[in-house]
């Protein structure tokens, strides 16, 4: 909590300003994402069971929707994981997305994110179009449905791709607390 309180002092003024270190040691200039119609920011924690369970889903959604107008960016906040921990997670679950290392919780504070996995779909004007769960598989931590019946992230991206307003803008995320 102390880190979150301190992060307020360094909160980015706008989402598409500044640069962040990525897990590969490169810098990601946030303004480079403004060219996209939408960006999916995916808060992850390599040891969170739901992040592990949703890795395949995120990979499939990225394959379906990731193109010249929609980009996917992972975010690992805090200092609990080394770059190698995150690279191992990405390799183990065959995820190919840039991952921002956010040790000072700047993006957590910007989005007011609290859970992993939690997604934020943001347009190039910094408007949050959808935030919350990937789908309705996870009912609560440790409890899940047999069959997924609501595909929140896919539906939002389908709406955006069609140029339509997002039908459901927010769901309550389920997962591990960001610490």
XYZ file of C-alpha atoms in Angstrom:
179
model
C 0.000 0.000 0.000
C 2.870 2.341 0.720
C 4.145 1.791 -2.827
C 0.723 2.630 -4.225
C 0.607 5.831 -2.191
C 4.059 6.815 -3.411
C 3.103 6.007 -7.000
C 0.584 8.858 -7.002
C 3.460 11.313 -7.189
C 4.735 9.779 -10.445
C 1.392 9.010 -12.126
C 1.657 9.649 -15.859
C -0.196 12.790 -16.920
C -1.612 10.960 -19.919
C -1.559 7.340 -20.899
C 0.284 7.966 -24.144
C 3.114 9.965 -22.600
C 6.456 8.786 -21.344
C 8.408 5.579 -21.742
C 8.400 2.334 -19.802
C 10.958 -0.444 -19.537
C 9.845 -3.718 -21.049
C 10.680 -7.198 -19.866
C 13.252 -7.484 -22.675
C 15.097 -4.378 -21.420
C 13.886 -2.130 -24.220
C 11.970 1.116 -23.752
C 8.365 1.322 -24.936
C 7.387 4.852 -25.915
C 3.710 5.024 -25.024
C 3.056 7.502 -27.847
C 3.891 4.699 -30.303
C 0.606 3.047 -29.265
C -1.498 6.066 -30.294
C -1.480 4.844 -33.893
C -3.811 2.005 -32.915
C -7.587 2.317 -32.770
C -7.425 0.443 -29.457
C -4.872 -1.021 -27.091
C -5.497 -3.893 -24.708
C -3.557 -3.432 -21.484
C -3.400 -6.755 -19.642
C -2.297 -6.731 -15.981
C -0.597 -10.036 -15.236
C 1.230 -11.801 -12.455
C 3.245 -14.887 -13.468
C 2.250 -16.816 -10.336
C -1.441 -15.917 -10.221
C -3.397 -19.092 -11.027
C -5.897 -17.161 -13.151
C -3.119 -15.540 -15.187
C -1.817 -19.034 -15.852
C -5.292 -20.313 -16.743
C -6.038 -17.357 -19.040
C -2.709 -17.416 -20.916
C -4.149 -19.589 -23.709
C -7.229 -17.374 -23.986
C -5.166 -14.186 -24.219
C -2.955 -15.798 -26.863
C -6.027 -16.791 -28.916
C -7.677 -13.379 -28.510
C -4.436 -11.674 -29.520
C -4.182 -13.928 -32.585
C -7.786 -13.146 -33.525
C -7.769 -9.377 -32.920
C -4.132 -8.263 -32.812
C -3.492 -6.355 -36.026
C -2.494 -2.923 -37.275
C -5.314 -1.259 -35.350
C -5.435 -3.227 -32.059
C -2.349 -3.946 -29.962
C -1.877 -6.020 -26.797
C 0.475 -4.985 -23.995
C 1.091 -6.889 -20.774
C 1.849 -5.076 -17.524
C 3.628 -6.567 -14.507
C 3.548 -4.186 -11.553
C 5.694 -4.079 -8.453
C 9.026 -5.712 -7.713
C 7.935 -9.273 -6.953
C 9.040 -10.643 -10.337
C 12.322 -10.375 -12.181
C 12.472 -9.907 -15.911
C 13.520 -13.551 -16.157
C 10.441 -14.674 -14.167
C 8.218 -12.860 -16.657
C 10.154 -14.121 -19.690
C 9.831 -17.683 -18.359
C 6.054 -17.204 -17.943
C 5.728 -15.832 -21.488
C 7.774 -18.723 -22.916
C 5.984 -21.405 -20.928
C 2.559 -20.243 -22.100
C 3.645 -19.214 -25.611
C 2.633 -15.574 -25.197
C 4.103 -13.075 -27.613
C 3.250 -9.630 -26.376
C 5.336 -6.754 -25.134
C 5.296 -6.603 -21.353
C 5.886 -3.400 -19.430
C 7.651 -3.712 -16.108
C 5.910 -1.230 -13.785
C 7.895 -1.363 -10.519
C 6.532 1.947 -9.228
C 2.873 1.093 -9.908
C 2.491 4.046 -12.289
C 0.121 2.192 -14.620
C -1.705 0.568 -11.708
C -2.346 4.058 -10.409
C -3.277 5.443 -13.824
C -5.877 2.744 -14.441
C -6.708 2.169 -10.770
C -6.103 -1.515 -11.429
C -6.408 -3.865 -8.457
C -6.450 -7.428 -9.832
C -4.538 -9.749 -12.136
C -5.699 -10.719 -14.676
C -7.490 -7.472 -15.453
C -7.817 -5.893 -18.892
C -8.280 -2.317 -20.019
C -9.203 -1.600 -23.626
C -8.299 1.990 -24.398
C -8.732 4.010 -27.586
C -6.060 6.325 -28.988
C -7.591 9.290 -27.145
C -7.101 7.550 -23.755
C -10.794 6.686 -23.341
C -11.322 3.378 -21.536
C -13.757 1.425 -23.717
C -13.831 -1.751 -21.620
C -12.362 -2.809 -18.291
C -12.635 -5.991 -16.274
C -12.660 -9.728 -16.871
C -11.680 -11.612 -19.991
C -14.823 -13.744 -19.800
C -17.152 -15.214 -17.175
C -15.233 -18.463 -16.579
C -13.878 -17.288 -13.211
C -16.704 -16.702 -10.758
C -14.383 -16.070 -7.819
C -10.846 -17.046 -6.914
C -10.866 -20.842 -6.855
C -14.340 -21.161 -8.364
C -15.073 -21.362 -12.071
C -17.836 -22.308 -14.469
C -17.876 -25.510 -16.473
C -18.810 -23.578 -19.618
C -17.983 -19.988 -20.538
C -21.129 -18.150 -21.612
C -19.948 -14.521 -21.756
C -16.878 -13.426 -23.702
C -16.452 -9.858 -22.449
C -13.085 -8.990 -23.982
C -13.843 -10.669 -27.324
C -17.218 -8.918 -27.486
C -15.641 -5.526 -26.779
C -12.984 -6.052 -29.448
C -15.601 -7.280 -31.932
C -17.624 -4.108 -31.317
C -14.541 -1.899 -31.706
C -13.463 -3.679 -34.892
C -16.946 -3.142 -36.353
C -16.904 0.543 -35.392
C -19.735 0.032 -32.929
C -19.968 1.221 -29.308
C -18.870 -1.400 -26.782
C -21.999 -3.118 -25.434
C -20.673 -3.750 -21.943
C -18.040 -1.300 -20.722
C -17.170 -2.817 -17.348
C -17.169 -6.063 -15.407
C -15.785 -6.819 -11.960
C -12.392 -8.559 -12.269
C -11.628 -11.747 -10.376
C -8.124 -12.844 -9.527
C -5.077 -12.034 -7.439
C -4.556 -8.650 -5.828
C -1.836 -6.460 -7.279
C 0.754 -5.967 -4.538
